[in-house]
PDB file of C-alpha atoms in Angstrom:
ATOM      1  CA  MET A   1       0.000   0.000   0.000  1.00 48.00           C
ATOM      2  CA  ALA A   2       1.157   3.530  -0.771  1.00 56.00           C
ATOM      3  CA  LEU A   3       2.575   5.600   2.081  1.00 74.00           C
ATOM      4  CA  PHE A   4       0.912   8.966   2.742  1.00 84.00           C
ATOM      5  CA  CYS A   5       2.638  12.104   3.954  1.00 84.00           C
ATOM      6  CA  CYS A   6       0.939  11.641   7.345  1.00 82.00           C
ATOM      7  CA  GLY A   7       2.991   8.474   7.736  1.00 79.00           C
ATOM      8  CA  HIS A   8       0.044   6.098   7.545  1.00 82.00           C
ATOM      9  CA  GLU A   9      -0.761   3.321   5.137  1.00 86.00           C
ATOM     10  CA  LEU A  10      -4.129   2.048   4.035  1.00 87.00           C
ATOM     11  CA  PRO A  11      -5.419  -0.852   6.138  1.00 84.00           C
ATOM     12  CA  LYS A  12      -5.190  -4.294   4.644  1.00 86.00           C
ATOM     13  CA  GLY A  13      -8.137  -6.243   3.314  1.00 85.00           C
ATOM     14  CA  ARG A  14     -11.435  -5.025   1.907  1.00 87.00           C
ATOM     15  CA  ILE A  15     -11.377  -1.735   3.808  1.00 87.00           C
ATOM     16  CA  GLY A  16      -8.018  -0.767   2.340  1.00 89.00           C
ATOM     17  CA  ILE A  17      -9.090  -1.813  -1.157  1.00 89.00           C
ATOM     18  CA  ASN A  18     -12.151   0.424  -0.935  1.00 90.00           C
ATOM     19  CA  LEU A  19     -10.286   3.351   0.635  1.00 90.00           C
ATOM     20  CA  ALA A  20      -7.778   3.214  -2.222  1.00 87.00           C
ATOM     21  CA  HIS A  21     -10.565   4.728  -4.347  1.00 88.00           C
ATOM     22  CA  VAL A  22     -10.625   7.931  -2.277  1.00 87.00           C
ATOM     23  CA  PRO A  23      -9.031  10.741  -4.325  1.00 83.00           C
ATOM     24  CA  ARG A  24      -5.960  12.169  -2.611  1.00 79.00           C
ATOM     25  CA  ASP A  25      -6.211  15.728  -1.360  1.00 77.00           C
ATOM     26  CA  PHE A  26      -3.586  18.429  -1.870  1.00 79.00           C
ATOM     27  CA  SER A  27      -1.816  17.468   1.358  1.00 81.00           C
ATOM     28  CA  ASN A  28      -1.660  13.759   0.427  1.00 85.00           C
ATOM     29  CA  ARG A  29      -3.095  12.643   3.759  1.00 89.00           C
ATOM     30  CA  CYS A  30      -4.676   9.239   4.224  1.00 90.00           C
ATOM     31  CA  PRO A  31      -8.498   9.127   4.244  1.00 90.00           C
ATOM     32  CA  SER A  32      -8.661   8.649   8.023  1.00 90.00           C
ATOM     33  CA  CYS A  33      -6.556  11.763   8.621  1.00 91.00           C
ATOM     34  CA  GLN A  34      -8.620  13.762   6.137  1.00 92.00           C
ATOM     35  CA  LEU A  35     -11.735  12.874   8.140  1.00 94.00           C
ATOM     36  CA  LYS A  36     -10.327  14.234  11.402  1.00 94.00           C
ATOM     37  CA  THR A  37     -11.289  17.831  10.552  1.00 94.00           C
ATOM     38  CA  PRO A  38     -14.459  19.361   9.060  1.00 95.00           C
ATOM     39  CA  SER A  39     -12.519  20.934   6.193  1.00 94.00           C
ATOM     40  CA  GLY A  40     -10.847  17.604   5.402  1.00 94.00           C
ATOM     41  CA  LEU A  41     -14.196  15.821   5.522  1.00 95.00           C
ATOM     42  CA  ILE A  42     -15.887  18.322   3.232  1.00 96.00           C
ATOM     43  CA  GLY A  43     -12.943  18.269   0.836  1.00 94.00           C
ATOM     44  CA  LEU A  44     -13.035  14.460   0.717  1.00 95.00           C
ATOM     45  CA  LEU A  45     -16.771  14.430  -0.044  1.00 96.00           C
ATOM     46  CA  LYS A  46     -16.373  17.045  -2.770  1.00 95.00           C
ATOM     47  CA  ASN A  47     -13.638  14.952  -4.358  1.00 92.00           C
ATOM     48  CA  LEU A  48     -15.853  11.862  -4.232  1.00 94.00           C
ATOM     49  CA  GLN A  49     -18.579  13.762  -6.078  1.00 94.00           C
ATOM     50  CA  LYS A  50     -16.279  14.460  -9.018  1.00 89.00           C
ATOM     51  CA  PRO A  51     -16.163  12.008 -11.952  1.00 81.00           C
ATOM     52  CA  THR A  52     -13.157   9.700 -11.830  1.00 74.00           C
ATOM     53  CA  THR A  53     -10.251  10.575 -14.127  1.00 67.00           C
ATOM     54  CA  ASP A  54      -8.248   8.272 -16.366  1.00 54.00           C
ATOM     55  CA  GLN A  55      -5.590   8.049 -13.650  1.00 50.00           C
ATOM     56  CA  GLN A  56      -8.086   6.957 -10.978  1.00 58.00           C
ATOM     57  CA  LYS A  57      -9.719   3.594 -10.514  1.00 66.00           C
ATOM     58  CA  ALA A  58     -13.387   3.672 -11.475  1.00 78.00           C
ATOM     59  CA  ARG A  59     -15.632   3.156  -8.455  1.00 87.00           C
ATOM     60  CA  ASP A  60     -18.632   0.863  -8.623  1.00 91.00           C
ATOM     61  CA  ALA A  61     -21.882   1.417  -6.732  1.00 93.00           C
ATOM     62  CA  ASN A  62     -20.878  -0.806  -3.817  1.00 94.00           C
ATOM     63  CA  THR A  63     -17.618   1.070  -3.358  1.00 94.00           C
ATOM     64  CA  ASN A  64     -19.447   4.391  -3.358  1.00 95.00           C
ATOM     65  CA  GLN A  65     -21.820   3.160  -0.666  1.00 97.00           C
ATOM     66  CA  PHE A  66     -18.943   1.843   1.434  1.00 96.00           C
ATOM     67  CA  LEU A  67     -17.044   5.151   1.203  1.00 97.00           C
ATOM     68  CA  VAL A  68     -20.093   7.261   2.054  1.00 97.00           C
ATOM     69  CA  THR A  69     -20.889   5.018   5.035  1.00 97.00           C
ATOM     70  CA  PHE A  70     -17.258   5.011   6.210  1.00 97.00           C
ATOM     71  CA  ALA A  71     -17.026   8.802   6.057  1.00 97.00           C
ATOM     72  CA  PHE A  72     -20.418   9.269   7.702  1.00 98.00           C
ATOM     73  CA  ASP A  73     -19.480   7.015  10.614  1.00 97.00           C
ATOM     74  CA  ARG A  74     -16.321   9.061  11.193  1.00 96.00           C
ATOM     75  CA  PHE A  75     -18.307  12.305  10.952  1.00 97.00           C
ATOM     76  CA  ILE A  76     -21.001  11.246  13.424  1.00 98.00           C
ATOM     77  CA  SER A  77     -18.512   9.769  15.886  1.00 97.00           C
ATOM     78  CA  GLN A  78     -16.833  13.211  16.098  1.00 97.00           C
ATOM     79  CA  ARG A  79     -19.978  15.354  15.969  1.00 96.00           C
ATOM     80  CA  LYS A  80     -19.841  16.387  19.633  1.00 95.00           C
ATOM     81  CA  THR A  81     -16.305  17.771  19.480  1.00 96.00           C
ATOM     82  CA  PRO A  82     -16.190  21.588  19.339  1.00 96.00           C
ATOM     83  CA  ILE A  83     -14.517  21.712  15.930  1.00 95.00           C
ATOM     84  CA  PHE A  84     -17.241  19.579  14.331  1.00 96.00           C
ATOM     85  CA  GLN A  85     -20.142  21.131  16.248  1.00 94.00           C
ATOM     86  CA  ALA A  86     -19.275  24.486  14.696  1.00 94.00           C
ATOM     87  CA  ARG A  87     -19.793  23.069  11.188  1.00 96.00           C
ATOM     88  CA  LEU A  88     -22.296  20.300  11.898  1.00 96.00           C
ATOM     89  CA  HIS A  89     -25.024  21.696   9.640  1.00 96.00           C
ATOM     90  CA  GLU A  90     -22.530  22.170   6.815  1.00 97.00           C
ATOM     91  CA  GLY A  91     -21.366  18.585   7.243  1.00 97.00           C
ATOM     92  CA  PHE A  92     -24.892  17.173   7.059  1.00 98.00           C
ATOM     93  CA  ASP A  93     -25.621  19.296   3.977  1.00 97.00           C
ATOM     94  CA  MET A  94     -22.528  17.953   2.245  1.00 98.00           C
ATOM     95  CA  PHE A  95     -23.451  14.371   3.083  1.00 98.00           C
ATOM     96  CA  GLY A  96     -26.965  14.938   1.750  1.00 98.00           C
ATOM     97  CA  GLU A  97     -25.536  16.232  -1.515  1.00 98.00           C
ATOM     98  CA  THR A  98     -23.026  13.374  -1.741  1.00 98.00           C
ATOM     99  CA  CYS A  99     -25.674  10.726  -1.071  1.00 98.00           C
ATOM    100  CA  TYR A 100     -27.891  12.199  -3.785  1.00 97.00           C
ATOM    101  CA  ILE A 101     -25.063  12.243  -6.324  1.00 97.00           C
ATOM    102  CA  LEU A 102     -23.399   8.895  -5.561  1.00 96.00           C
ATOM    103  CA  LEU A 103     -26.177   6.614  -4.301  1.00 97.00           C
ATOM    104  CA  ASP A 104     -29.379   5.470  -5.950  1.00 96.00           C
ATOM    105  CA  ARG A 105     -32.566   5.223  -3.920  1.00 96.00           C
ATOM    106  CA  LYS A 106     -32.101   1.526  -3.153  1.00 97.00           C
ATOM    107  CA  GLN A 107     -28.632   2.271  -1.790  1.00 98.00           C
ATOM    108  CA  ILE A 108     -29.947   5.191   0.235  1.00 98.00           C
ATOM    109  CA  ALA A 109     -32.511   2.834   1.775  1.00 98.00           C
ATOM    110  CA  SER A 110     -29.688   0.426   2.681  1.00 98.00           C
ATOM    111  CA  PHE A 111     -27.519   3.270   3.985  1.00 98.00           C
ATOM    112  CA  SER A 112     -30.478   4.419   6.107  1.00 97.00           C
ATOM    113  CA  ILE A 113     -30.864   0.989   7.695  1.00 97.00           C
ATOM    114  CA  THR A 114     -27.155   0.938   8.564  1.00 98.00           C
ATOM    115  CA  THR A 115     -27.261   4.474   9.950  1.00 98.00           C
ATOM    116  CA  ARG A 116     -30.330   3.781  12.074  1.00 98.00           C
ATOM    117  CA  GLY A 117     -28.778   0.627  13.490  1.00 98.00           C
ATOM    118  CA  ARG A 118     -25.511   2.354  14.392  1.00 97.00           C
ATOM    119  CA  TRP A 119     -26.576   5.879  15.326  1.00 97.00           C
ATOM    120  CA  GLY A 120     -30.307   5.848  16.014  1.00 98.00           C
ATOM    121  CA  ILE A 121     -33.383   7.349  14.410  1.00 98.00           C
ATOM    122  CA  ASP A 122     -32.628  11.013  15.201  1.00 98.00           C
ATOM    123  CA  ILE A 123     -29.365  10.975  13.234  1.00 98.00           C
ATOM    124  CA  THR A 124     -31.119   9.078  10.437  1.00 98.00           C
ATOM    125  CA  LYS A 125     -33.864  11.718  10.255  1.00 98.00           C
ATOM    126  CA  GLN A 126     -31.204  14.418   9.969  1.00 98.00           C
ATOM    127  CA  ILE A 127     -29.523  12.736   7.019  1.00 98.00           C
ATOM    128  CA  TRP A 128     -32.916  12.116   5.360  1.00 98.00           C
ATOM    129  CA  SER A 129     -33.669  15.825   5.623  1.00 98.00           C
ATOM    130  CA  SER A 130     -30.245  16.691   4.224  1.00 98.00           C
ATOM    131  CA  ILE A 131     -30.800  14.357   1.271  1.00 98.00           C
ATOM    132  CA  GLY A 132     -34.309  15.749   0.723  1.00 98.00           C
ATOM    133  CA  THR A 133     -32.940  19.284   0.635  1.00 98.00           C
ATOM    134  CA  ALA A 134     -30.229  18.181  -1.813  1.00 98.00           C
ATOM    135  CA  VAL A 135     -32.887  16.612  -4.061  1.00 98.00           C
ATOM    136  CA  LEU A 136     -34.843  19.869  -4.234  1.00 98.00           C
ATOM    137  CA  LYS A 137     -31.722  21.938  -4.901  1.00 98.00           C
ATOM    138  CA  ALA A 138     -30.473  19.574  -7.604  1.00 97.00           C
ATOM    139  CA  ASN A 139     -33.832  19.825  -9.379  1.00 97.00           C
ATOM    140  CA  GLY A 140     -33.850  23.619  -9.138  1.00 96.00           C
ATOM    141  CA  VAL A 141     -36.996  23.740  -6.995  1.00 96.00           C
ATOM    142  CA  TYR A 142     -35.632  24.714  -3.577  1.00 97.00           C
ATOM    143  CA  ASP A 143     -36.037  28.484  -3.962  1.00 95.00           C
ATOM    144  CA  PRO A 144     -39.100  30.304  -5.356  1.00 93.00           C
ATOM    145  CA  ILE A 145     -39.222  30.887  -9.095  1.00 90.00           C
ATOM    146  CA  GLU A 146     -38.626  34.490 -10.069  1.00 86.00           C
ATOM    147  CA  PRO A 147     -40.434  36.807 -10.186  1.00 81.00           C
ATOM    148  CA  ALA A 148     -41.478  35.273  -6.882  1.00 78.00           C
ATOM    149  CA  LYS A 149     -44.460  37.629  -6.437  1.00 81.00           C
ATOM    150  CA  ALA A 150     -45.911  37.029  -9.905  1.00 80.00           C
ATOM    151  CA  GLU A 151     -49.524  35.906  -9.557  1.00 83.00           C
ATOM    152  CA  ILE A 152     -49.187  33.240 -12.235  1.00 83.00           C
ATOM    153  CA  LEU A 153     -46.366  31.610 -10.242  1.00 86.00           C
ATOM    154  CA  ALA A 154     -48.086  31.863  -6.855  1.00 89.00           C
ATOM    155  CA  THR A 155     -49.407  28.296  -6.687  1.00 90.00           C
ATOM    156  CA  LEU A 156     -46.174  26.747  -7.918  1.00 92.00           C
ATOM    157  CA  ASN A 157     -44.054  28.798  -5.514  1.00 94.00           C
ATOM    158  CA  LYS A 158     -46.390  27.880  -2.673  1.00 94.00           C
ATOM    159  CA  MET A 159     -45.772  24.193  -3.417  1.00 95.00           C
ATOM    160  CA  ILE A 160     -42.012  24.793  -3.587  1.00 96.00           C
ATOM    161  CA  ASP A 161     -42.132  26.480  -0.167  1.00 96.00           C
ATOM    162  CA  LEU A 162     -44.204  23.598   1.199  1.00 96.00           C
ATOM    163  CA  MET A 163     -41.826  20.928  -0.106  1.00 97.00           C
ATOM    164  CA  ARG A 164     -38.826  22.826   1.263  1.00 97.00           C
ATOM    165  CA  ASP A 165     -40.480  22.834   4.703  1.00 97.00           C
ATOM    166  CA  ARG A 166     -41.386  19.148   4.368  1.00 97.00           C
ATOM    167  CA  ALA A 167     -37.814  18.232   3.400  1.00 97.00           C
ATOM    168  CA  ALA A 168     -36.552  19.892   6.576  1.00 96.00           C
ATOM    169  CA  SER A 169     -38.724  17.649   8.765  1.00 96.00           C
ATOM    170  CA  ILE A 170     -38.623  14.179   7.172  1.00 98.00           C
ATOM    171  CA  GLN A 171     -39.542  11.430   9.628  1.00 98.00           C
ATOM    172  CA  THR A 172     -39.467   8.288   7.451  1.00 97.00           C
ATOM    173  CA  PHE A 173     -37.754   6.962   4.342  1.00 97.00           C
ATOM    174  CA  GLU A 174     -41.162   6.878   2.647  1.00 97.00           C
ATOM    175  CA  GLN A 175     -41.411  10.641   3.115  1.00 98.00           C
ATOM    176  CA  LEU A 176     -37.977  11.039   1.512  1.00 98.00           C
ATOM    177  CA  GLU A 177     -39.255   9.096  -1.497  1.00 97.00           C
ATOM    178  CA  ILE A 178     -42.188  11.518  -1.715  1.00 97.00           C
ATOM    179  CA  ILE A 179     -39.688  14.389  -1.888  1.00 98.00           C
ATOM    180  CA  TYR A 180     -37.925  12.638  -4.784  1.00 97.00           C
ATOM    181  CA  GLY A 181     -41.177  12.335  -6.726  1.00 97.00           C
ATOM    182  CA  SER A 182     -42.388  15.823  -5.852  1.00 96.00           C
ATOM    183  CA  ALA A 183     -39.081  17.404  -6.895  1.00 97.00           C
ATOM    184  CA  SER A 184     -39.357  15.791 -10.322  1.00 96.00           C
ATOM    185  CA  THR A 185     -42.948  16.994 -10.717  1.00 96.00           C
ATOM    186  CA  LEU A 186     -42.100  20.511  -9.586  1.00 95.00           C
ATOM    187  CA  ARG A 187     -39.164  20.656 -12.010  1.00 95.00           C
ATOM    188  CA  THR A 188     -41.456  19.688 -14.899  1.00 94.00           C
ATOM    189  CA  LEU A 189     -44.040  22.273 -13.866  1.00 91.00           C
ATOM    190  CA  ARG A 190     -41.344  24.932 -13.523  1.00 91.00           C
ATOM    191  CA  ASP A 191     -39.980  24.195 -16.982  1.00 90.00           C
ATOM    192  CA  ASN A 192     -43.455  24.211 -18.551  1.00 88.00           C
ATOM    193  CA  VAL A 193     -44.524  27.428 -16.851  1.00 86.00           C
ATOM    194  CA  THR A 194     -41.331  29.338 -17.589  1.00 81.00           C
ATOM    195  CA  SER A 195     -41.358  28.131 -21.203  1.00 81.00           C
ATOM    196  CA  GLY A 196     -44.988  29.150 -21.567  1.00 78.00           C
ATOM    197  CA  LEU A 197     -44.362  32.581 -20.088  1.00 75.00           C
ATOM    198  CA  SER A 198     -41.437  33.073 -22.447  1.00 73.00           C
ATOM    199  CA  ASP A 199     -43.660  32.219 -25.423  1.00 77.00           C
ATOM    200  CA  LEU A 200     -46.315  34.673 -24.231  1.00 77.00           C
ATOM    201  CA  GLU A 201     -43.763  37.436 -23.781  1.00 73.00           C
ATOM    202  CA  ASN A 202     -42.371  36.819 -27.259  1.00 76.00           C
ATOM    203  CA  GLY A 203     -45.868  37.045 -28.670  1.00 78.00           C
ATOM    204  CA  LEU A 204     -46.563  40.328 -26.909  1.00 73.00           C
ATOM    205  CA  THR A 205     -43.323  41.885 -28.155  1.00 78.00           C
ATOM    206  CA  LYS A 206     -44.474  41.130 -31.717  1.00 76.00           C
ATOM    207  CA  TRP A 207     -48.005  42.480 -31.145  1.00 78.00           C
ATOM    208  CA  ASP A 208     -47.525  46.000 -32.441  1.00 72.00           C
ATOM    209  CA  THR A 209     -45.517  44.865 -35.450  1.00 75.00           C
ATOM    210  CA  ALA A 210     -48.159  42.277 -36.320  1.00 75.00           C
ATOM    211  CA  GLY A 211     -50.871  44.975 -36.247  1.00 71.00           C
ATOM    212  CA  LYS A 212     -49.271  47.063 -38.969  1.00 68.00           C
TER     213      LYS A 212
END
């Protein structure tokens, strides 16, 4: 196994094989050392979100799930230390985004079972809410559609506000699945409404010319 600048090597066996897929950060620390600080954790997750390069080993779905679970366990085990408490919300947000990007819904269900067994339902609810928020943001339906006060957008923006509130208080995996479906529906409605408004505006700009 390759030696890192922190002086550590990857563990032997399956864990080391999976951790070998973690992209190295600028300081060339081992994954365990990266996960000892919030900035290292967030940097590691951001690197995992990036597509693998030709020089990196391609990761399969099982490896992604292992790495997310490994990092999450390290994060939660340190959550009560002052350095992590100061950036706890940021850490959960980054995990929600990473889970959405790297894991499919079946894997998220499996990850949820593992998390609940190891850390309890309250921690699991927090990560569900973080994933739900990430789903809405990724679909472009987390913030109101501009112009937010336009009457024609009122109903759609009301639903976006409602789903954002719901995502922040998810209690079950089934509710997370509802957020997935609702985000897709809201994205379609947003695209249809904005496209329709654009067509109407184009028609109105041609009105005077068409009357001559």
